[in-house]
Amino acid sequence: MTEQTDQAPTVQELQESIDELSAYRERLYNDVIGLGKKLRLSQKKIDATINEHPELTRIDEVLGQLKQQRDFQVKNQ
């Protein structure tokens, strides 16, 4: 079992998480677009699919929270 601490993540740890999650989001976004094009969907349908994609939406929410936490820590150092 891993030991948990009550310590907040460092700015560097937050940035690493943001970078990794952003890279994953980009891959997922490109996969959705590629699949839409392969299925010959209209650009309008591809855009709608991206806007309604639950995983992309959740990733955007988490990225926003991580960036907010990072910015707060940078400001209060």
PDB file of C-alpha atoms in Angstrom:
ATOM      1  CA  MET A   1       0.000   0.000   0.000  1.00  0.00           C
ATOM      2  CA  THR A   2       1.316   3.461  -0.803  1.00  0.00           C
ATOM      3  CA  GLU A   3       1.714   6.080   1.843  1.00  0.00           C
ATOM      4  CA  GLN A   4      -0.456   9.141   1.409  1.00  0.00           C
ATOM      5  CA  THR A   5       0.587  12.533   2.633  1.00  0.00           C
ATOM      6  CA  ASP A   6      -1.487  15.628   3.238  1.00  0.00           C
ATOM      7  CA  GLN A   7       1.028  17.699   1.320  1.00  0.00           C
ATOM      8  CA  ALA A   8      -0.235  19.608  -1.704  1.00  0.00           C
ATOM      9  CA  PRO A   9       1.389  18.722  -5.016  1.00  0.00           C
ATOM     10  CA  THR A  10       4.259  20.921  -6.106  1.00  0.00           C
ATOM     11  CA  VAL A  11       3.993  23.310  -9.037  1.00  0.00           C
ATOM     12  CA  GLN A  12       6.302  20.979 -10.977  1.00  0.00           C
ATOM     13  CA  GLU A  13       4.077  17.955 -10.258  1.00  0.00           C
ATOM     14  CA  LEU A  14       1.013  19.912 -11.312  1.00  0.00           C
ATOM     15  CA  GLN A  15       2.715  21.017 -14.530  1.00  0.00           C
ATOM     16  CA  GLU A  16       3.761  17.437 -15.317  1.00  0.00           C
ATOM     17  CA  SER A  17       0.171  16.282 -14.814  1.00  0.00           C
ATOM     18  CA  ILE A  18      -1.102  19.111 -17.015  1.00  0.00           C
ATOM     19  CA  ASP A  19       1.404  18.234 -19.747  1.00  0.00           C
ATOM     20  CA  GLU A  20       0.569  14.515 -19.683  1.00  0.00           C
ATOM     21  CA  LEU A  21      -3.180  15.098 -19.614  1.00  0.00           C
ATOM     22  CA  SER A  22      -2.904  17.658 -22.420  1.00  0.00           C
ATOM     23  CA  ALA A  23      -0.973  15.162 -24.553  1.00  0.00           C
ATOM     24  CA  TYR A  24      -3.615  12.499 -23.896  1.00  0.00           C
ATOM     25  CA  ARG A  25      -6.383  14.965 -24.754  1.00  0.00           C
ATOM     26  CA  GLU A  26      -4.658  15.821 -28.036  1.00  0.00           C
ATOM     27  CA  ARG A  27      -4.337  12.132 -28.972  1.00  0.00           C
ATOM     28  CA  LEU A  28      -7.985  11.476 -28.124  1.00  0.00           C
ATOM     29  CA  TYR A  29      -9.103  14.580 -30.045  1.00  0.00           C
ATOM     30  CA  ASN A  30      -7.114  13.488 -33.103  1.00  0.00           C
ATOM     31  CA  ASP A  31      -8.525   9.950 -32.838  1.00  0.00           C
ATOM     32  CA  VAL A  32     -12.097  11.278 -32.784  1.00  0.00           C
ATOM     33  CA  ILE A  33     -11.419  13.496 -35.801  1.00  0.00           C
ATOM     34  CA  GLY A  34      -9.668  10.681 -37.661  1.00  0.00           C
ATOM     35  CA  LEU A  35     -12.514   8.272 -37.012  1.00  0.00           C
ATOM     36  CA  GLY A  36     -15.066  10.871 -38.106  1.00  0.00           C
ATOM     37  CA  LYS A  37     -13.194  11.437 -41.352  1.00  0.00           C
ATOM     38  CA  LYS A  38     -12.823   7.706 -41.894  1.00  0.00           C
ATOM     39  CA  LEU A  39     -16.591   7.372 -41.497  1.00  0.00           C
ATOM     40  CA  ARG A  40     -16.989  10.323 -43.874  1.00  0.00           C
ATOM     41  CA  LEU A  41     -18.976  12.384 -41.404  1.00  0.00           C
ATOM     42  CA  SER A  42     -19.548  16.030 -42.169  1.00  0.00           C
ATOM     43  CA  GLN A  43     -17.312  18.525 -40.371  1.00  0.00           C
ATOM     44  CA  LYS A  44     -20.411  19.754 -38.539  1.00  0.00           C
ATOM     45  CA  LYS A  45     -21.068  16.257 -37.143  1.00  0.00           C
ATOM     46  CA  ILE A  46     -17.418  15.803 -36.206  1.00  0.00           C
ATOM     47  CA  ASP A  47     -17.457  19.141 -34.354  1.00  0.00           C
ATOM     48  CA  ALA A  48     -20.684  18.184 -32.562  1.00  0.00           C
ATOM     49  CA  THR A  49     -19.186  14.840 -31.558  1.00  0.00           C
ATOM     50  CA  ILE A  50     -16.109  16.544 -30.140  1.00  0.00           C
ATOM     51  CA  ASN A  51     -18.193  19.092 -28.223  1.00  0.00           C
ATOM     52  CA  GLU A  52     -20.369  16.335 -26.731  1.00  0.00           C
ATOM     53  CA  HIS A  53     -17.625  13.758 -26.112  1.00  0.00           C
ATOM     54  CA  PRO A  54     -17.847  12.947 -22.367  1.00  0.00           C
ATOM     55  CA  GLU A  55     -14.177  12.067 -21.921  1.00  0.00           C
ATOM     56  CA  LEU A  56     -12.945  15.199 -23.704  1.00  0.00           C
ATOM     57  CA  THR A  57     -15.351  17.289 -21.623  1.00  0.00           C
ATOM     58  CA  ARG A  58     -14.105  15.718 -18.383  1.00  0.00           C
ATOM     59  CA  ILE A  59     -10.460  16.161 -19.393  1.00  0.00           C
ATOM     60  CA  ASP A  60     -11.108  19.853 -20.098  1.00  0.00           C
ATOM     61  CA  GLU A  61     -12.682  20.235 -16.636  1.00  0.00           C
ATOM     62  CA  VAL A  62      -9.764  18.523 -14.901  1.00  0.00           C
ATOM     63  CA  LEU A  63      -7.204  20.526 -16.901  1.00  0.00           C
ATOM     64  CA  GLY A  64      -8.955  23.719 -15.847  1.00  0.00           C
ATOM     65  CA  GLN A  65      -8.809  22.680 -12.192  1.00  0.00           C
ATOM     66  CA  LEU A  66      -5.146  21.687 -12.402  1.00  0.00           C
ATOM     67  CA  LYS A  67      -4.200  24.959 -14.105  1.00  0.00           C
ATOM     68  CA  GLN A  68      -6.137  26.938 -11.517  1.00  0.00           C
ATOM     69  CA  GLN A  69      -4.390  25.079  -8.682  1.00  0.00           C
ATOM     70  CA  ARG A  70      -0.976  25.568 -10.332  1.00  0.00           C
ATOM     71  CA  ASP A  71      -1.579  29.289 -10.863  1.00  0.00           C
ATOM     72  CA  PHE A  72      -2.745  29.675  -7.258  1.00  0.00           C
ATOM     73  CA  GLN A  73       0.412  27.995  -5.957  1.00  0.00           C
ATOM     74  CA  VAL A  74       2.674  30.059  -8.225  1.00  0.00           C
ATOM     75  CA  LYS A  75       0.978  33.248  -7.053  1.00  0.00           C
ATOM     76  CA  ASN A  76       1.337  32.321  -3.369  1.00  0.00           C
ATOM     77  CA  GLN A  77       4.961  31.166  -3.356  1.00  0.00           C
TER      78      GLN A  77
END
